Coordinates of C-alpha atoms in Angstrom, one line a residue:
M1 CA -30.7 11.1 -15.5
R2 CA -30.5 9.7 -19.0
L3 CA -27.1 11.0 -19.4
L4 CA -25.8 9.2 -16.4
R5 CA -27.4 6.2 -17.6
T6 CA -25.5 6.9 -21.1
E7 CA -22.0 7.5 -19.5
W8 CA -22.4 4.3 -16.9
T9 CA -22.6 2.4 -20.1
R10 CA -20.1 4.2 -22.0
L11 CA -17.9 3.9 -19.0
F12 CA -18.1 0.1 -18.7
A13 CA -18.2 -0.8 -22.5
R14 CA -14.8 1.0 -23.3
R15 CA -11.9 -1.7 -23.7
F16 CA -9.5 0.2 -21.5
T17 CA -11.8 -0.2 -18.5
R18 CA -12.4 -3.9 -19.1
I19 CA -8.9 -4.5 -19.9
T20 CA -7.7 -2.6 -16.6
L21 CA -10.4 -4.5 -14.8
V22 CA -9.2 -8.1 -15.8
L23 CA -5.5 -6.9 -15.0
I24 CA -6.5 -6.2 -11.5
L25 CA -8.6 -9.6 -11.2
L26 CA -5.2 -11.4 -12.7
V27 CA -3.0 -9.5 -10.0
L28 CA -5.4 -10.5 -7.1
A29 CA -5.7 -13.9 -8.3
L30 CA -1.9 -14.1 -8.3
I31 CA -1.5 -12.8 -4.9
G32 CA -4.0 -15.1 -3.6
V33 CA -2.3 -18.2 -5.2
A34 CA 1.2 -17.3 -3.7
V35 CA -0.2 -16.8 -0.4
G36 CA -2.2 -19.9 -0.3
Y37 CA 0.9 -21.8 -1.9
S38 CA 3.4 -20.6 0.6
S39 CA 1.0 -21.2 3.7
H40 CA 0.7 -24.5 5.7
Q41 CA -1.6 -25.4 8.5
H42 CA 0.0 -25.7 11.9
T43 CA -0.9 -29.8 12.8
A44 CA 0.0 -32.1 15.7
A45 CA 2.6 -33.6 12.9
T46 CA 4.3 -30.0 12.1
L47 CA 4.5 -29.2 15.7
A48 CA 6.4 -32.8 16.6
A49 CA 8.7 -32.0 13.9
A50 CA 9.5 -28.4 15.1
R51 CA 10.1 -30.0 18.6
V52 CA 12.5 -32.4 17.2
E53 CA 14.4 -29.5 15.2
A54 CA 14.4 -27.5 18.3
Q55 CA 16.0 -30.1 20.4
H56 CA 18.4 -30.6 18.2
I57 CA 19.2 -26.7 17.9
R58 CA 19.4 -26.9 21.8
E59 CA 21.8 -29.9 21.8
E60 CA 24.1 -28.3 19.4
S61 CA 24.2 -25.0 21.1
E62 CA 25.0 -26.8 24.6
A63 CA 27.7 -28.7 22.9
A64 CA 29.4 -25.6 21.3
R65 CA 29.0 -24.0 24.6
Q66 CA 31.0 -26.8 26.1
R67 CA 33.5 -26.7 23.5
C68 CA 34.1 -23.0 24.2
L69 CA 34.6 -23.8 28.1
D70 CA 37.0 -26.4 27.1
A71 CA 39.0 -24.2 24.9
H72 CA 39.0 -21.1 27.8
K73 CA 40.2 -23.8 30.4
N74 CA 43.0 -24.8 27.7
P75 CA 43.7 -21.5 26.0
S76 CA 45.5 -21.9 22.5
A77 CA 46.8 -19.5 20.2
N78 CA 45.2 -21.2 17.3
N79 CA 42.0 -21.2 18.6
R80 CA 40.1 -18.8 16.3
E81 CA 36.2 -20.2 17.0
F82 CA 36.2 -19.1 20.4
P83 CA 38.4 -16.2 21.2
P84 CA 39.7 -15.4 24.5
G85 CA 37.2 -13.1 26.4
M86 CA 34.1 -14.7 24.8
N87 CA 31.3 -15.5 26.8
C88 CA 30.4 -19.1 26.3
D89 CA 26.9 -18.8 27.8
D90 CA 26.0 -16.6 24.8
L91 CA 26.0 -19.5 22.6
T92 CA 22.9 -21.2 24.5
T93 CA 20.6 -17.6 24.7
G94 CA 17.9 -17.1 22.5
Q95 CA 17.0 -20.5 21.6
P96 CA 14.1 -20.8 19.1
D97 CA 10.7 -22.2 20.1
A98 CA 9.3 -24.9 18.5
N99 CA 6.2 -22.7 17.3
D100 CA 8.9 -20.6 15.6
L101 CA 10.3 -23.5 13.7
Q102 CA 6.9 -24.5 12.2
P103 CA 6.3 -23.7 8.7
Y104 CA 4.7 -20.3 7.6
Q105 CA 0.9 -19.8 8.4
F106 CA -1.3 -17.5 7.3
S107 CA -3.3 -15.9 9.6
F108 CA -6.8 -14.0 8.8
R109 CA -6.9 -12.2 12.0
M110 CA -3.0 -11.2 11.8
Q111 CA -2.8 -10.5 8.0
A112 CA -6.2 -9.9 6.4
S113 CA -5.7 -6.2 7.1
D114 CA -2.5 -6.0 5.0
L115 CA -4.3 -7.5 1.7
V116 CA -7.0 -4.9 2.3
V117 CA -4.4 -2.4 2.1
L118 CA -3.0 -4.1 -0.9
L119 CA -6.3 -3.9 -2.4
G120 CA -6.6 -0.2 -1.7
A121 CA -3.3 0.5 -3.8
L122 CA -4.6 -1.5 -6.7
L123 CA -7.8 0.4 -6.6
A124 CA -6.1 3.6 -6.6
L125 CA -4.0 2.6 -9.8
F126 CA -7.5 1.3 -11.2
G127 CA -9.4 4.6 -10.4
F128 CA -6.6 6.8 -11.7
A129 CA -6.1 5.0 -14.9
V130 CA -9.8 4.6 -15.9
G131 CA -10.6 8.0 -14.8
A132 CA -7.9 9.8 -16.8
S133 CA -9.1 7.6 -19.9
F134 CA -12.5 8.4 -19.3
I135 CA -12.3 11.9 -19.8
G136 CA -8.9 12.0 -21.9
A137 CA -10.5 9.8 -24.6
E138 CA -13.8 12.4 -24.8
W139 CA -11.2 15.3 -25.3
S140 CA -8.9 13.3 -28.0
S141 CA -11.8 11.6 -30.1
G142 CA -13.8 15.3 -30.1
G143 CA -16.7 13.4 -28.1
L144 CA -17.0 15.9 -25.6
T145 CA -17.6 18.7 -28.1
N146 CA -20.2 17.4 -30.0
L147 CA -21.9 16.3 -26.7
L148 CA -21.7 19.8 -26.1
L149 CA -24.0 20.8 -29.0
W150 CA -27.0 19.2 -27.5
R151 CA -26.1 20.1 -24.0
P152 CA -24.3 23.2 -23.5
R153 CA -24.3 23.4 -20.0
R154 CA -20.4 22.8 -19.1
L155 CA -20.1 22.5 -15.7
P156 CA -23.3 19.9 -15.0
L157 CA -21.9 18.2 -18.1
L158 CA -18.3 17.6 -16.5
L159 CA -19.6 17.2 -13.1
G160 CA -22.3 14.5 -14.4
K161 CA -19.1 12.5 -15.9
L162 CA -17.2 12.8 -12.6
G163 CA -20.0 11.5 -10.8
T164 CA -20.6 8.7 -13.1
L165 CA -17.1 7.5 -12.9
L166 CA -17.0 8.1 -9.1
L167 CA -20.1 5.7 -9.0
G168 CA -18.8 3.2 -11.3
V169 CA -15.1 3.1 -9.4
L170 CA -17.1 2.8 -6.2
S171 CA -19.1 0.0 -7.4
V172 CA -16.3 -2.1 -8.6
G173 CA -14.4 -1.3 -5.3
V174 CA -17.3 -2.9 -3.3
V175 CA -17.6 -5.8 -5.3
L176 CA -13.9 -6.4 -5.4
S177 CA -13.7 -5.8 -1.5
A178 CA -16.4 -8.2 -0.9
A179 CA -15.0 -11.0 -3.2
W180 CA -11.4 -10.3 -1.8
I181 CA -12.1 -10.7 1.6
A182 CA -14.4 -13.6 1.2
A183 CA -11.1 -15.2 -0.9
V184 CA -8.7 -14.2 2.1
W185 CA -10.9 -16.0 4.6
G186 CA -11.2 -18.8 2.5
I187 CA -7.4 -19.2 1.9
A188 CA -6.9 -19.2 5.8
K189 CA -9.7 -21.8 6.2
V190 CA -8.0 -24.1 3.9
R191 CA -4.5 -23.2 4.0
G192 CA -4.0 -21.1 7.0
D193 CA -5.6 -20.3 10.2
A194 CA -8.9 -18.6 10.1
G195 CA -9.6 -18.6 13.7
G196 CA -9.7 -15.5 16.1
V197 CA -12.4 -13.4 13.9
T198 CA -14.2 -11.1 16.6
P199 CA -16.6 -8.2 16.1
G200 CA -13.8 -5.8 16.7
L201 CA -11.7 -7.6 13.6
L202 CA -14.4 -7.2 11.3
R203 CA -14.8 -3.6 12.0
S204 CA -11.3 -2.9 11.8
L205 CA -11.4 -4.7 8.3
A206 CA -14.7 -2.6 7.4
L207 CA -12.8 0.9 8.1
T208 CA -9.6 -0.1 6.4
D209 CA -11.6 -1.4 3.5
T210 CA -13.6 2.0 3.5
R211 CA -10.4 4.0 3.4
A212 CA -9.2 1.8 0.4
L213 CA -12.4 2.3 -1.4
A214 CA -12.1 6.4 -0.7
L215 CA -8.5 6.1 -2.1
G216 CA -9.8 4.8 -5.2
L217 CA -12.4 7.4 -5.6
F218 CA -9.7 10.0 -4.9
A219 CA -7.2 8.6 -7.4
A220 CA -10.1 8.5 -10.1
A221 CA -11.0 12.1 -9.5
V222 CA -7.5 13.4 -9.6
G223 CA -6.9 11.3 -12.7
F224 CA -9.9 12.8 -14.3
G225 CA -9.0 16.5 -13.3
V226 CA -5.6 16.2 -14.7
A227 CA -6.5 14.7 -17.9
S228 CA -9.3 17.2 -18.4
L229 CA -6.9 20.1 -17.8
G230 CA -4.4 18.4 -20.4
R231 CA -7.3 17.2 -22.7
H232 CA -5.8 13.9 -22.8
T233 CA -5.1 10.8 -21.2
A234 CA -1.4 11.1 -21.8
T235 CA -1.1 14.0 -19.7
A236 CA -2.5 12.3 -16.6
L237 CA -0.3 9.3 -17.1
G238 CA 2.8 11.5 -18.0
V239 CA 2.0 13.9 -15.0
A240 CA 2.0 10.6 -12.7
V241 CA 5.2 9.3 -14.0
G242 CA 6.9 12.8 -13.6
Y243 CA 5.7 12.7 -10.3
V244 CA 7.1 9.4 -9.4
V245 CA 10.4 10.1 -11.1
V246 CA 11.0 13.8 -10.0
L247 CA 9.5 13.9 -6.5
E248 CA 9.3 10.2 -5.0
I249 CA 12.7 9.3 -6.5
G250 CA 14.9 12.5 -7.5
A251 CA 13.7 14.9 -4.7
R252 CA 14.0 12.0 -2.0
I253 CA 17.7 11.8 -2.9
V254 CA 18.3 15.6 -3.1
L255 CA 16.5 16.4 0.3
S256 CA 18.5 13.5 1.9
L257 CA 21.8 14.9 0.5
I258 CA 21.2 18.4 1.8
Q259 CA 20.1 16.8 5.1
I260 CA 16.5 18.6 5.4
T261 CA 15.0 17.6 8.7
R262 CA 12.0 15.1 8.1
P263 CA 12.2 15.1 4.4
E264 CA 9.4 12.3 4.5
R265 CA 6.7 15.0 5.2
F266 CA 7.3 16.4 1.8
L267 CA 6.1 13.0 -0.2
L268 CA 2.8 12.3 -1.2
S269 CA 3.1 8.3 -0.9
N270 CA 3.8 8.8 2.7
Y271 CA 0.3 10.5 3.5
V272 CA -1.3 7.7 1.2
A273 CA 0.5 5.1 3.2
A274 CA -0.6 6.6 6.5
W275 CA -4.4 7.1 5.2
L276 CA -4.5 3.2 4.6
V277 CA -2.4 2.2 7.7
K278 CA -3.8 4.8 10.1
A279 CA -0.1 6.2 10.7
V280 CA 3.4 5.4 9.3
P281 CA 6.5 5.9 11.8
F282 CA 9.6 7.4 10.8
Y283 CA 12.8 8.3 12.7
D284 CA 14.5 11.6 12.8
D285 CA 18.2 11.5 13.3
S286 CA 19.1 15.1 12.6
A287 CA 20.1 15.9 16.2
C288 CA 22.5 13.0 16.1
R289 CA 24.3 14.4 13.1
Q290 CA 25.7 17.4 15.2
P291 CA 29.3 16.8 16.8
T292 CA 29.5 16.0 20.3
F293 CA 31.7 15.5 23.2
G294 CA 32.5 12.7 25.2
A295 CA 30.6 9.2 24.8
V296 CA 26.9 10.5 24.7
S297 CA 24.9 8.3 22.8
C298 CA 22.0 9.8 20.6
E299 CA 18.8 8.2 20.2
P300 CA 16.7 9.3 16.6
V301 CA 13.4 10.6 17.3
R302 CA 10.5 8.8 16.2
W303 CA 7.8 10.9 14.8
Y304 CA 4.2 10.0 12.7
V305 CA 2.5 10.9 9.7
H306 CA -1.3 10.3 10.6
M307 CA -4.1 9.4 8.4
N308 CA -5.6 12.8 9.7
Q309 CA -2.8 14.4 7.8
G310 CA -3.0 12.1 4.9
A311 CA -6.8 13.3 4.5
V312 CA -5.8 17.0 4.6
A313 CA -3.3 16.8 2.2
G314 CA -5.4 14.6 0.0
G315 CA -8.3 16.4 0.3
T316 CA -6.2 20.1 -0.6
L317 CA -4.8 18.1 -3.6
L318 CA -8.2 16.8 -4.8
L319 CA -10.0 20.5 -4.4
V320 CA -6.8 22.2 -6.3
V321 CA -7.1 19.5 -9.1
L322 CA -10.9 19.5 -9.7
G323 CA -11.2 23.2 -9.2
A324 CA -8.7 23.9 -11.7
A325 CA -10.4 21.4 -14.2
L326 CA -13.8 23.1 -13.9
F327 CA -12.8 26.7 -14.1
A328 CA -10.9 25.8 -17.3
F329 CA -13.6 23.6 -18.7
R330 CA -16.0 26.8 -18.0
R331 CA -13.3 29.3 -19.5
R332 CA -11.4 27.4 -22.1
D333 CA -12.5 27.2 -25.8
V334 CA -13.5 23.4 -26.5
T335 CA -13.3 23.1 -30.2

């Protein structure tokens, strides 16, 4: 128990942890300010102005339609604005509604979930960076070797550090989530629309936030495991950058060039996104690439990556990384 308290103090006393946490707070603050600045509450005045603008658009469209009809009655070779065969009635279809012309208004009911998903992405970055540096600094400084002198049980020691890390990331995530959701509701109350909050909406936000917290813990554990295998923080950061460059960018291009069917199923980022938003749609047009005879239309097939698949992919990766880290820590020389 004393080891856990010591590791907890060490985790939050580290300058890297504090700087990373401050950066996350600054990013969230900037996002909140940007959302609040761009949002405008809909009032009777904005609705009246939108109705005037909608009426003006309808009048201009009707005038253009009338000019089109006149041009077709008296055709001219120089008439490029309304060429022969043009349907003049199309000029008055799809007119905007007054509500569509009002300024942007942030809606808590419609958009709060997206901002919670954004928080999940930030928590993942925070967890990975802090997790990698937490164990990586111990390896590079020799602190882990010294610690084994008076606590030689390797696996309990490493698992204790991992447990402390996960508890710390979870605590930060819970506090940030509560503060972020409250801030988002405050923005909607002051600058947008905070109505329509139902128990169902709150349950949905709670489930989304739970998945966001789980993603942060997953990223922390993976960063911890990779840095433990490489015995340095830079190893985990290098693996992360290499994965993004080689697989998320390079492999995406290669798979597209060789026309592999459904290449999105090979990329981890799609499973992460599916975990956060429950399902991500994609379109498979491989059948449309085949030569066809006649005027037969081809519609791409829509398919999904679901959050259950994201859980399986993430769980498998986590087991492999942590299993390898624990095995290596137990067998390898730590001097």
